[in-house]
Tab-separated table of C-alpha atoms and ligand atoms in Angstrom:
chain	number	residue	atom	x	y	z
A	226	MET	CA	-10.531	-24.907	122.426
A	227	LEU	CA	-12.422	-27.649	121.063
A	228	THR	CA	-16.247	-27.444	121.116
A	229	ILE	CA	-18.767	-30.185	120.254
A	230	ARG	CA	-22.424	-29.227	119.477
A	231	LYS	CA	-23.639	-32.947	119.131
A	232	TYR	CA	-22.611	-36.343	120.064
A	233	VAL	CA	-23.598	-39.468	118.391
A	234	LYS	CA	-22.760	-43.080	119.041
A	235	ALA	CA	-22.974	-44.543	115.556
A	236	ALA	CA	-25.224	-47.592	115.333
A	237	ASP	CA	-23.300	-48.922	112.369
A	238	LEU	CA	-20.421	-48.033	109.887
A	239	GLU	CA	-22.781	-46.682	107.309
A	240	GLU	CA	-24.356	-44.206	109.583
A	241	ALA	CA	-20.899	-43.154	110.782
A	242	TRP	CA	-19.798	-42.681	107.183
A	243	GLN	CA	-22.841	-40.682	106.221
A	244	LEU	CA	-22.317	-38.473	109.121
A	245	ASN	CA	-18.596	-37.985	108.338
A	246	GLN	CA	-19.133	-36.747	105.008
A	247	LYS	CA	-20.043	-33.384	106.483
A	248	LYS	CA	-17.159	-31.098	106.753
A	249	ARG	CA	-17.716	-29.910	110.368
A	250	ASN	CA	-18.472	-33.392	111.666
A	251	VAL	CA	-15.530	-35.579	112.894
A	252	ILE	CA	-14.905	-39.198	113.830
A	253	LEU	CA	-13.461	-39.563	117.415
A	254	GLY	CA	-10.663	-41.918	118.140
A	255	GLY	CA	-9.175	-41.531	121.717
A	256	MET	CA	-9.576	-37.775	121.185
A	257	LEU	CA	-6.043	-36.876	122.300
A	258	TRP	CA	-4.812	-35.312	119.254
A	259	LEU	CA	-8.161	-33.836	118.320
A	260	ARG	CA	-8.665	-32.126	121.710
A	261	MET	CA	-5.405	-30.172	121.183
A	262	CYS	CA	-7.008	-28.528	118.080
A	263	ASN	CA	-8.686	-25.204	118.114
A	264	ARG	CA	-11.840	-26.484	116.314
A	265	SER	CA	-15.648	-26.246	116.533
A	266	ILE	CA	-17.059	-29.616	115.753
A	267	ASP	CA	-20.561	-29.966	114.748
A	268	THR	CA	-21.194	-33.723	115.264
A	269	ALA	CA	-18.758	-35.768	117.010
A	270	ILE	CA	-19.051	-39.462	115.739
A	271	ASP	CA	-18.299	-42.154	118.251
A	272	LEU	CA	-17.408	-45.762	116.781
A	273	SER	CA	-17.069	-47.332	120.340
A	274	ALA	CA	-20.272	-49.383	119.955
A	275	LEU	CA	-19.337	-51.227	116.972
A	276	GLY	CA	-17.164	-53.801	118.466
A	277	LEU	CA	-13.986	-52.506	116.777
A	278	ASP	CA	-12.009	-52.608	120.061
A	279	LYS	CA	-10.852	-56.084	119.453
A	280	ILE	CA	-7.632	-57.718	118.095
A	281	GLU	CA	-8.570	-61.050	116.370
A	282	GLU	CA	-5.944	-63.476	115.601
A	283	SER	CA	-6.351	-66.263	112.989
A	284	GLU	CA	-3.795	-68.682	111.359
A	285	THR	CA	-3.111	-66.011	108.620
A	286	GLU	CA	-3.389	-62.632	110.289
A	287	PHE	CA	-4.060	-60.282	113.168
A	288	SER	CA	-6.987	-58.009	112.551
A	289	ILE	CA	-6.870	-55.059	114.833
A	290	GLY	CA	-10.083	-52.845	115.053
A	291	CYS	CA	-9.639	-49.161	114.815
A	292	MET	CA	-10.795	-48.476	118.401
A	293	CYS	CA	-8.193	-50.810	120.024
A	294	THR	CA	-5.953	-48.723	122.119
A	295	LEU	CA	-2.245	-48.254	122.000
A	296	ARG	CA	-2.147	-50.266	125.325
A	297	ASP	CA	-4.211	-53.126	123.783
A	298	ILE	CA	-1.668	-53.453	121.099
A	299	GLU	CA	1.229	-53.096	123.535
A	300	LEU	CA	-0.041	-56.021	125.601
A	301	HIS	CA	-1.229	-58.453	123.204
A	302	GLU	CA	0.694	-61.561	123.661
A	303	GLY	CA	-0.116	-63.121	120.242
A	304	LEU	CA	1.117	-59.823	118.334
A	305	TYR	CA	4.123	-59.577	120.720
A	306	ALA	CA	5.099	-63.112	119.982
A	307	TYR	CA	4.974	-62.585	116.141
A	308	SER	CA	6.946	-59.327	116.421
A	309	GLY	CA	8.285	-57.161	119.130
A	310	ALA	CA	8.179	-54.110	116.944
A	311	VAL	CA	4.572	-52.788	117.812
A	312	ARG	CA	5.230	-53.031	121.703
A	313	ALA	CA	8.586	-51.423	121.216
A	314	ALA	CA	6.987	-48.570	119.226
A	315	VAL	CA	4.287	-47.814	121.623
A	316	LYS	CA	5.504	-48.511	125.166
A	317	ASP	CA	7.103	-45.031	125.740
A	318	ILE	CA	4.322	-42.895	124.539
A	319	VAL	CA	3.305	-40.579	127.338
A	320	GLY	CA	2.003	-42.873	129.791
A	321	VAL	CA	-0.271	-45.933	130.535
A	322	GLN	CA	-3.331	-43.570	131.065
A	323	MET	CA	-2.892	-41.817	127.684
A	324	ARG	CA	-2.275	-45.259	126.072
A	325	ASN	CA	-5.450	-46.639	127.432
A	326	LEU	CA	-7.299	-44.012	125.322
A	327	ALA	CA	-5.331	-43.318	122.215
A	328	THR	CA	-6.507	-45.391	119.374
A	329	VAL	CA	-4.980	-47.385	116.539
A	330	GLY	CA	-7.454	-45.812	114.146
A	331	GLY	CA	-6.684	-42.250	115.031
A	332	SER	CA	-2.961	-42.843	115.055
A	333	LEU	CA	-2.894	-44.396	111.494
A	334	TYR	CA	-5.516	-42.060	110.125
A	335	GLY	CA	-3.326	-39.180	111.148
A	336	ARG	CA	-0.294	-40.285	109.348
A	337	TYR	CA	1.507	-38.200	111.695
A	338	GLY	CA	5.327	-37.322	110.970
A	339	PHE	CA	6.166	-38.117	114.532
A	340	SER	CA	4.280	-41.475	114.629
A	341	ASP	CA	6.031	-44.559	116.194
A	342	PRO	CA	3.140	-47.045	115.610
A	343	LEU	CA	3.076	-45.924	111.841
A	344	THR	CA	6.683	-46.844	111.398
A	345	ALA	CA	6.071	-50.221	113.155
A	346	PHE	CA	2.984	-51.123	111.210
A	347	LEU	CA	4.919	-50.300	107.904
A	348	GLY	CA	7.580	-52.444	108.941
A	349	LEU	CA	5.109	-55.266	109.337
A	350	GLU	CA	3.802	-54.743	105.868
A	351	SER	CA	0.415	-54.058	107.423
A	352	GLU	CA	-2.725	-53.360	105.389
A	353	VAL	CA	-5.681	-50.986	106.308
A	354	GLU	CA	-9.328	-51.718	105.865
A	355	LEU	CA	-11.253	-48.533	104.758
A	356	TYR	CA	-15.196	-48.625	104.931
A	357	LYS	CA	-15.499	-47.571	101.447
A	358	GLY	CA	-11.838	-47.871	100.007
A	359	GLY	CA	-11.409	-51.547	100.932
A	360	ARG	CA	-8.272	-53.255	101.923
A	361	ILE	CA	-5.125	-51.367	100.891
A	362	PRO	CA	-1.340	-51.691	101.741
A	363	LEU	CA	-0.459	-49.083	104.532
A	364	LYS	CA	2.449	-47.877	102.386
A	365	GLU	CA	-0.212	-46.773	99.859
A	366	TYR	CA	-2.495	-45.254	102.494
A	367	LEU	CA	0.586	-43.272	103.771
A	368	HIS	CA	0.517	-41.156	100.431
A	369	MET	CA	-3.204	-40.797	100.166
A	370	PRO	CA	-4.965	-37.514	100.916
A	371	TYR	CA	-6.857	-37.067	104.044
A	372	ASP	CA	-10.416	-38.056	103.057
A	373	ASN	CA	-13.622	-38.785	104.697
A	374	ASP	CA	-13.495	-42.616	104.742
A	375	ILE	CA	-13.251	-44.563	107.834
A	376	LEU	CA	-10.321	-46.724	108.854
A	377	VAL	CA	-11.982	-49.743	110.085
A	378	ARG	CA	-9.197	-51.936	110.858
A	379	VAL	CA	-5.288	-52.728	110.461
A	380	ILE	CA	-4.379	-56.080	109.247
A	381	VAL	CA	-0.898	-57.781	110.049
A	382	LYS	CA	-0.502	-60.748	107.851
A	383	LYS	CA	1.566	-63.627	109.312
A	384	GLN	CA	4.415	-64.224	107.254
A	385	ASP	CA	8.075	-65.325	107.543
A	386	LEU	CA	9.141	-61.952	108.681
A	387	GLN	CA	11.443	-60.327	111.244
A	388	CYS	CA	11.190	-56.717	112.126
A	389	ALA	CA	12.831	-54.590	114.885
A	390	PHE	CA	11.969	-51.194	115.919
A	391	GLU	CA	14.394	-48.553	117.355
A	392	CYS	CA	13.933	-45.020	118.356
A	393	VAL	CA	15.788	-42.273	120.136
A	394	ARG	CA	13.943	-39.711	122.423
A	395	ASN	CA	15.373	-36.796	124.372
A	396	ALA	CA	13.331	-37.780	127.330
A	397	ARG	CA	11.587	-41.016	127.967
A	398	THR	CA	8.089	-39.895	126.999
A	399	ASP	CA	8.990	-37.207	124.491
A	400	PHE	CA	8.248	-37.645	120.819
A	401	SER	CA	11.020	-39.731	118.969
A	402	VAL	CA	13.880	-37.590	117.468
A	403	LEU	CA	14.039	-40.368	114.869
A	404	ASN	CA	12.559	-43.751	114.710
A	405	VAL	CA	13.445	-46.782	112.376
A	406	ALA	CA	11.970	-50.211	111.796
A	407	VAL	CA	13.997	-52.706	109.774
A	408	THR	CA	12.239	-55.714	108.158
A	409	HIS	CA	13.638	-58.970	106.678
A	410	ALA	CA	10.872	-60.903	104.950
A	411	GLY	CA	10.868	-63.458	102.149
A	412	GLY	CA	14.636	-62.783	101.616
A	413	ARG	CA	14.220	-58.868	101.137
A	414	HIS	CA	15.224	-56.207	103.592
A	415	PHE	CA	13.752	-52.841	103.859
A	416	ALA	CA	13.931	-49.955	106.408
A	417	VAL	CA	11.272	-47.586	107.537
A	418	VAL	CA	12.474	-44.151	108.839
A	419	GLY	CA	9.854	-41.931	110.695
A	420	ALA	CA	9.967	-38.738	112.805
A	421	ARG	CA	12.480	-37.317	110.348
A	422	PRO	CA	10.691	-35.088	111.476
A	423	MET	CA	8.431	-35.863	108.353
A	424	LYS	CA	6.248	-38.806	107.802
A	425	ALA	CA	7.802	-42.303	107.570
A	426	PHE	CA	9.915	-42.893	104.515
A	427	LEU	CA	10.570	-46.563	103.148
A	428	VAL	CA	14.037	-47.604	101.828
A	429	GLU	CA	14.431	-50.961	100.216
A	430	ASP	CA	17.651	-52.807	99.814
A	431	GLU	CA	17.408	-52.459	96.116
A	432	GLN	CA	21.055	-53.530	95.433
A	433	ASN	CA	20.608	-56.549	97.835
A	434	LEU	CA	23.438	-55.455	99.961
A	435	LEU	CA	22.282	-57.742	102.656
A	436	ALA	CA	22.171	-60.958	100.607
A	437	GLU	CA	24.961	-62.007	103.068
A	438	PRO	CA	24.224	-60.061	106.473
A	439	THR	CA	27.905	-59.661	107.345
A	440	ASP	CA	28.925	-56.762	109.486
A	441	GLU	CA	30.362	-55.094	106.406
A	442	ASN	CA	27.240	-55.425	104.539
A	443	LYS	CA	25.158	-54.213	107.462
A	444	ARG	CA	27.282	-51.170	107.655
A	445	ALA	CA	26.918	-50.641	103.889
A	446	PHE	CA	23.106	-50.839	104.181
A	447	ALA	CA	22.890	-48.646	107.207
A	448	GLU	CA	25.106	-46.041	105.126
A	449	TYR	CA	22.715	-46.345	102.297
A	450	VAL	CA	19.559	-45.650	104.428
A	451	ALA	CA	21.270	-42.581	105.837
A	452	GLU	CA	22.347	-41.171	102.632
A	453	THR	CA	18.792	-41.822	101.073
A	454	VAL	CA	16.307	-40.693	103.510
A	455	PRO	CA	15.645	-37.096	103.603
A	456	THR	CA	15.798	-35.473	106.981
A	457	GLY	CA	14.800	-32.181	108.533
A	458	SER	CA	15.487	-29.811	111.509
A	459	ASN	CA	13.233	-28.952	114.284
A	460	LEU	CA	13.304	-28.311	118.014
A	461	ARG	CA	14.154	-31.936	118.893
A	462	GLY	CA	17.203	-32.241	116.572
A	463	SER	CA	18.943	-31.206	113.327
A	464	ALA	CA	18.880	-32.647	110.001
A	465	ALA	CA	22.504	-33.850	110.339
A	466	TYR	CA	21.909	-35.507	113.716
A	467	ARG	CA	18.899	-37.410	112.283
A	468	ARG	CA	20.857	-38.573	109.291
A	469	HIS	CA	23.497	-39.753	112.035
A	470	LEU	CA	20.753	-41.434	113.943
A	471	ALA	CA	19.323	-43.044	110.716
A	472	ARG	CA	22.679	-44.935	110.251
A	473	VAL	CA	22.994	-45.912	113.995
A	474	LEU	CA	19.301	-47.082	114.531
A	475	THR	CA	19.384	-49.035	111.228
A	476	LEU	CA	22.528	-50.885	112.381
A	477	ARG	CA	21.003	-51.720	115.736
A	478	ALA	CA	17.764	-52.852	114.195
A	479	LEU	CA	19.791	-55.085	111.736
A	480	ASP	CA	21.569	-56.670	114.887
A	481	ARG	CA	18.344	-57.219	116.602
A	482	ILE	CA	16.653	-59.074	113.647
A	483	GLY	CA	20.028	-61.069	113.299
A	484	GLY	CA	19.421	-62.304	116.833
A	485	GLN	CA	21.909	-60.060	118.549
A	486	ASP	CA	20.484	-58.131	121.375
B	97	MET	CA	-27.258	-35.603	126.379
B	98	ILE	CA	-28.587	-37.564	129.295
B	99	VAL	CA	-25.958	-39.846	130.691
B	100	THR	CA	-25.909	-42.394	133.660
B	101	ILE	CA	-22.486	-42.636	135.251
B	102	THR	CA	-21.697	-44.660	138.333
B	103	LEU	CA	-19.157	-42.517	140.281
B	104	ASN	CA	-17.554	-44.169	143.139
B	105	GLY	CA	-20.478	-46.695	143.422
B	106	LYS	CA	-23.111	-43.930	143.077
B	107	LYS	CA	-25.375	-43.843	140.082
B	108	ILE	CA	-25.840	-40.236	138.605
B	109	THR	CA	-28.142	-39.538	135.852
B	110	GLU	CA	-27.525	-36.037	134.370
B	111	ASP	CA	-27.890	-34.131	131.334
B	112	VAL	CA	-24.364	-33.035	130.221
B	113	ALA	CA	-22.885	-31.167	127.440
B	114	PRO	CA	-21.302	-32.959	124.597
B	115	ASP	CA	-18.005	-31.457	125.092
B	116	LEU	CA	-17.613	-31.661	128.872
B	117	PRO	CA	-14.642	-33.379	129.855
B	118	LEU	CA	-15.030	-36.139	132.570
B	119	LEU	CA	-12.431	-34.411	134.565
B	120	ASP	CA	-14.957	-31.591	135.068
B	121	PHE	CA	-17.801	-33.875	135.548
B	122	VAL	CA	-16.135	-35.671	138.514
B	123	ARG	CA	-15.055	-32.178	139.953
B	124	ASN	CA	-18.547	-30.850	139.788
B	125	HIS	CA	-19.636	-33.838	141.655
B	126	GLY	CA	-17.218	-33.124	144.479
B	127	CYS	CA	-14.204	-35.362	143.539
B	128	LYS	CA	-11.609	-32.610	143.683
B	129	SER	CA	-8.670	-35.160	143.997
B	130	ALA	CA	-8.617	-35.263	140.201
B	131	LYS	CA	-6.830	-32.019	138.868
B	132	ARG	CA	-5.868	-30.333	135.700
B	133	GLY	CA	-2.230	-29.871	135.628
B	134	CYS	CA	-1.462	-29.427	131.886
B	135	ASP	CA	-3.403	-28.538	128.705
B	136	SER	CA	-1.425	-31.265	126.672
B	137	ALA	CA	-2.279	-34.786	128.003
B	138	ASN	CA	0.936	-35.172	129.748
B	139	CYS	CA	0.854	-34.738	133.380
B	140	GLY	CA	-1.418	-37.598	134.679
B	141	LEU	CA	-3.006	-35.402	137.471
B	142	CYS	CA	-6.438	-36.041	136.203
B	143	THR	CA	-6.035	-39.855	136.367
B	144	VAL	CA	-9.354	-41.759	137.211
B	145	PHE	CA	-10.406	-45.337	136.471
B	146	CYS	CA	-12.883	-46.159	133.888
B	147	ASP	CA	-14.113	-49.522	134.169
B	148	ASP	CA	-11.174	-50.048	136.305
B	149	LYS	CA	-8.660	-48.864	133.817
B	150	PRO	CA	-6.518	-45.795	134.530
B	151	ILE	CA	-7.322	-42.895	131.994
B	152	LEU	CA	-6.684	-39.085	131.611
B	153	SER	CA	-10.086	-37.774	132.433
B	154	CYS	CA	-9.085	-34.319	130.936
B	155	SER	CA	-9.194	-36.057	127.420
B	156	PHE	CA	-12.296	-38.123	127.848
B	157	LEU	CA	-15.776	-36.959	127.197
B	158	ALA	CA	-18.191	-37.367	130.088
B	159	VAL	CA	-20.730	-38.465	127.449
B	160	ARG	CA	-18.496	-41.428	126.523
B	161	ALA	CA	-18.630	-42.554	130.246
B	162	ASP	CA	-22.374	-43.117	129.869
B	163	GLY	CA	-23.101	-46.520	131.360
B	164	ARG	CA	-19.580	-47.054	132.693
B	165	LYS	CA	-18.049	-47.219	136.280
B	166	ILE	CA	-15.756	-44.154	137.192
B	167	THR	CA	-13.608	-44.410	140.182
B	168	THR	CA	-11.577	-41.436	141.700
B	169	LEU	CA	-9.313	-41.247	144.720
B	170	GLU	CA	-12.328	-40.415	146.901
B	171	GLY	CA	-13.634	-43.882	146.114
B	172	LEU	CA	-10.498	-45.757	147.080
B	173	GLN	CA	-9.960	-44.202	150.426
B	174	LYS	CA	-8.665	-47.165	152.306
B	175	GLU	CA	-6.220	-48.344	149.542
B	176	ALA	CA	-5.032	-44.773	148.972
B	177	ALA	CA	-4.434	-44.062	152.680
B	178	GLU	CA	-2.513	-47.204	153.323
B	179	PHE	CA	-0.094	-46.508	150.328
B	180	GLY	CA	-0.132	-42.736	150.708
B	181	ALA	CA	1.511	-43.170	154.001
B	182	PHE	CA	4.605	-44.788	152.774
B	183	ILE	CA	5.014	-41.898	150.179
B	184	ALA	CA	4.609	-39.328	153.048
B	185	ASP	CA	7.074	-41.359	155.191
B	186	GLN	CA	9.733	-40.752	152.424
B	187	GLY	CA	9.126	-37.022	152.288
B	188	ALA	CA	8.209	-37.534	148.822
B	189	GLU	CA	5.497	-34.876	148.595
B	190	GLN	CA	6.406	-31.309	148.524
B	191	CYS	CA	3.483	-29.360	147.290
B	192	GLY	CA	1.544	-32.518	146.862
B	193	PHE	CA	-0.365	-31.485	143.832
B	194	CYS	CA	0.706	-34.577	141.792
B	195	ASN	CA	-0.045	-37.047	144.624
B	196	PRO	CA	-3.605	-38.110	143.924
B	197	GLY	CA	-3.020	-38.817	140.192
B	198	MET	CA	0.215	-40.628	141.129
B	199	ILE	CA	-1.567	-42.721	143.939
B	200	MET	CA	-4.273	-43.562	141.421
B	201	ASN	CA	-1.853	-44.791	138.742
B	202	ALA	CA	0.286	-46.693	141.346
B	203	ILE	CA	-2.910	-48.606	142.667
B	204	ALA	CA	-3.675	-49.477	138.928
B	205	LEU	CA	-0.114	-50.724	138.621
B	206	PHE	CA	-0.297	-52.876	141.985
B	207	ARG	CA	-3.572	-54.394	140.742
B	208	GLU	CA	-2.065	-55.416	137.329
B	209	ASN	CA	1.312	-56.444	138.600
B	210	PRO	CA	1.542	-56.940	142.493
B	211	ASP	CA	5.225	-57.471	142.445
B	212	PRO	CA	6.937	-54.990	139.850
B	213	SER	CA	10.509	-54.659	139.183
B	214	ASP	CA	12.011	-50.977	139.359
B	215	GLU	CA	11.907	-50.722	135.577
B	216	GLU	CA	8.273	-51.835	135.531
B	217	ILE	CA	7.482	-49.121	138.290
B	218	LYS	CA	9.333	-46.461	136.185
B	219	ALA	CA	7.542	-47.535	132.944
B	220	TYR	CA	4.108	-47.563	134.503
B	221	LEU	CA	4.455	-44.319	136.318
B	222	ALA	CA	6.128	-42.484	133.439
B	223	GLY	CA	3.011	-40.706	132.585
B	224	ASN	CA	2.757	-38.920	136.083
B	225	LEU	CA	4.729	-35.838	136.307
B	226	CYS	CA	5.980	-34.157	139.566
B	227	ARG	CA	7.328	-30.671	139.194
B	228	CYS	CA	8.831	-30.675	142.604
B	229	SER	CA	11.064	-33.879	141.663
B	230	GLY	CA	9.785	-36.279	144.102
B	231	TYR	CA	10.671	-39.194	141.884
B	232	GLU	CA	13.493	-40.755	143.906
B	233	GLY	CA	11.242	-40.471	147.082
B	234	GLN	CA	8.325	-41.849	145.235
B	235	MET	CA	10.428	-44.835	144.237
B	236	ARG	CA	11.454	-45.457	147.779
B	237	GLY	CA	7.888	-45.130	149.159
B	238	ILE	CA	6.640	-47.711	146.534
B	239	LYS	CA	9.395	-50.039	147.269
B	240	ALA	CA	8.744	-49.938	151.052
B	241	PHE	CA	5.054	-50.386	150.436
B	242	ILE	CA	5.690	-53.475	148.356
B	243	ALA	CA	8.153	-54.820	151.025
B	244	HIS	CA	5.602	-54.124	153.651
B	245	ARG	CA	2.780	-55.860	151.680
B	246	LYS	CA	4.986	-58.904	151.083
B	247	ALA	CA	5.928	-59.172	154.648
B	248	LYS	CA	2.224	-59.017	155.607
B	249	GLU	CA	1.384	-61.912	153.258
B	250	VAL	CA	4.148	-64.136	154.837
B	251	ASN	CA	2.991	-63.192	158.367
B	252	ASP	CA	-0.697	-63.779	157.368
B	253	ALA	CA	0.289	-67.182	155.814
B	254	THR	CA	2.321	-68.253	158.853
B	255	GLY	CA	-0.347	-66.982	161.242
B	256	GLN	CA	1.952	-64.570	162.993
C	121	FAD	C1	0.851	-35.440	124.482
C	121	FAD	C2	0.857	-36.372	123.352
C	121	FAD	C3	2.099	-37.077	123.103
C	121	FAD	C4	2.200	-37.885	122.038
C	121	FAD	N1	3.333	-38.615	121.763
C	121	FAD	C5	3.398	-39.531	120.752
C	121	FAD	C6	4.672	-40.211	120.566
C	121	FAD	O1	5.622	-40.100	121.289
C	121	FAD	N2	4.696	-41.108	119.516
C	121	FAD	C7	3.423	-41.277	118.773
C	121	FAD	O2	3.681	-42.148	117.821
C	121	FAD	N3	2.493	-40.632	118.973
C	121	FAD	C8	2.309	-39.754	120.064
C	121	FAD	N4	1.120	-39.180	120.265
C	121	FAD	C9	0.102	-39.369	119.151
C	121	FAD	C10	-0.871	-40.318	119.823
C	121	FAD	O3	-0.143	-41.632	120.005
C	121	FAD	C11	-2.045	-40.677	118.783
C	121	FAD	O4	-1.464	-41.204	117.632
C	121	FAD	C12	-3.023	-39.736	118.545
C	121	FAD	O5	-3.416	-39.065	119.748
C	121	FAD	C13	-4.099	-39.870	117.675
C	121	FAD	O6	-4.903	-40.935	118.222
C	121	FAD	P1	-6.294	-40.667	118.967
C	121	FAD	O7	-6.933	-41.925	119.317
C	121	FAD	O8	-6.173	-39.759	120.007
C	121	FAD	O9	-7.012	-40.018	117.713
C	121	FAD	P2	-7.925	-38.594	117.695
C	121	FAD	O10	-7.307	-37.484	118.240
C	121	FAD	O11	-9.258	-39.011	118.193
C	121	FAD	O12	-8.158	-38.568	116.159
C	121	FAD	C14	-7.135	-38.093	115.236
C	121	FAD	C15	-7.691	-37.954	113.838
C	121	FAD	O13	-8.023	-39.229	113.362
C	121	FAD	C16	-9.274	-39.193	112.939
C	121	FAD	N5	-9.822	-40.586	113.146
C	121	FAD	C17	-9.727	-41.253	114.296
C	121	FAD	N6	-10.177	-42.488	114.161
C	121	FAD	C18	-10.470	-42.648	112.894
C	121	FAD	C19	-10.971	-43.818	112.023
C	121	FAD	N7	-11.247	-44.985	112.546
C	121	FAD	N8	-11.150	-43.584	110.748
C	121	FAD	C20	-10.921	-42.304	110.167
C	121	FAD	N9	-10.535	-41.306	110.918
C	121	FAD	C21	-10.520	-41.353	112.047
C	121	FAD	C22	-10.076	-38.148	113.716
C	121	FAD	O14	-11.145	-37.592	113.080
C	121	FAD	C23	-8.960	-37.072	113.752
C	121	FAD	O15	-8.894	-36.349	112.618
C	121	FAD	C24	0.923	-38.202	121.269
C	121	FAD	C25	-0.254	-37.561	121.518
C	121	FAD	C26	-0.203	-36.697	122.638
C	121	FAD	C27	-1.534	-35.915	122.723
C	122	FES	S1	-4.668	-32.665	133.099
C	122	FES	FE1	-2.623	-33.132	132.480
C	122	FES	S2	-2.819	-35.118	131.678
C	122	FES	FE2	-4.916	-34.560	132.061
C	123	FES	S1	5.072	-32.766	144.961
C	123	FES	FE1	4.808	-30.920	143.936
C	123	FES	S2	4.222	-31.828	141.897
C	123	FES	FE2	4.865	-33.531	142.960
């Protein structure tokens, strides 16, 4: 059970950060993950009065506040026009009522192994803005220890990029058995593989196998991804099955960014 | 903490515990349509509207509803009765436990998208579980309701 002694709606980020330095205090996102934990919280810190529930689109980037919900990023037309990867990653997470609560901040701060949006945002070469730590690439944040900073926003820079997301679930709204994002940006290709079931892993096309995206080269890259990415077994699937999925989903994603549906 | 929540149009000011789920708050105020069907944020039985958006009230703190408008099935009697009749007509209710949550979310769907495709209906209602397997019947009921509404609109427009 989760107990909370005190609830504070922070007036600014500094207040939220100060409060968050205490071990028994905690930032609230949508609280879906938090409430599953057996934990007694001293002060629950709410960021919902800070205007961080907006997606701002400029000529150069999308700036997504940490309190935006998964439903907000699913429905945002500008983001969808830029890439369908985010919508594809969140649309089957539990249900609309749940996605109206779960936040982008909580999802990325958690850096959960099973995460679908984490894979998609990595595919989009996103950055996160931390209150004290400043702007850093999400792929760096992925490996940072869980600290007491606040994830303020996620930034998706607009660039010449194509990214497709694929996943396999045993049942429509279950966690992914495996998820893959494949990106083509500035002549480079890379794949992100999540729910392995460990957290997302990046595989660059270092040998430039996709310099010419022929069917044969696509198969070679998919094979390379499957060989390179470490996979594990759990209730949802075995390591071998996940390796197989890594190859198939990489191929499908490659076909999608190549304009084949 | 003292909060003011507008529940089904009525303003309530009350001192609530910081960890009280909104679900228990609405039930304490007589809105028993919202139910707790799971402990993993998966079933949708606790669906209510917060400022007109469907949310899981089991996972939302009552203190966070301060200053907001909360609607439960009790506040949507007319809409719920009209639609519910189509579900009942298909025999899509067995124990009926999932029914209020599903009706709430279906109403949210119709408001957002008055003429959904089968796929859109399935996607929107994926978070409403029914342990008696009424999904086929629910689908028939929803489609019959949409067809009825469309026919009514045509009749109203042609003055019949
Ligand atoms: C039943 C269920 C099924 C799910 N299925 C899937 C799925 O299939 N795919 C998937 O990708 N995800 C899934 N999720 C995870 C979900 O999408 C969210 O990622 C998760 O709930 C965390 O988001 P939240 O807003 O609820 O965060 P919370 O639970 O509120 O917070 C999570 C952690 O992040 C911290 N935190 C929150 N916001 C910030 C911030 N701005 N800065 C710093 N720290 C912060 C909190 O203190 C806490 O430690 C599922 C969750 C549930 C409950
Ligand atoms: S009680 Fe099951 S989702 Fe809320
Ligand atoms: S009718 Fe029994 S749970 Fe749906």
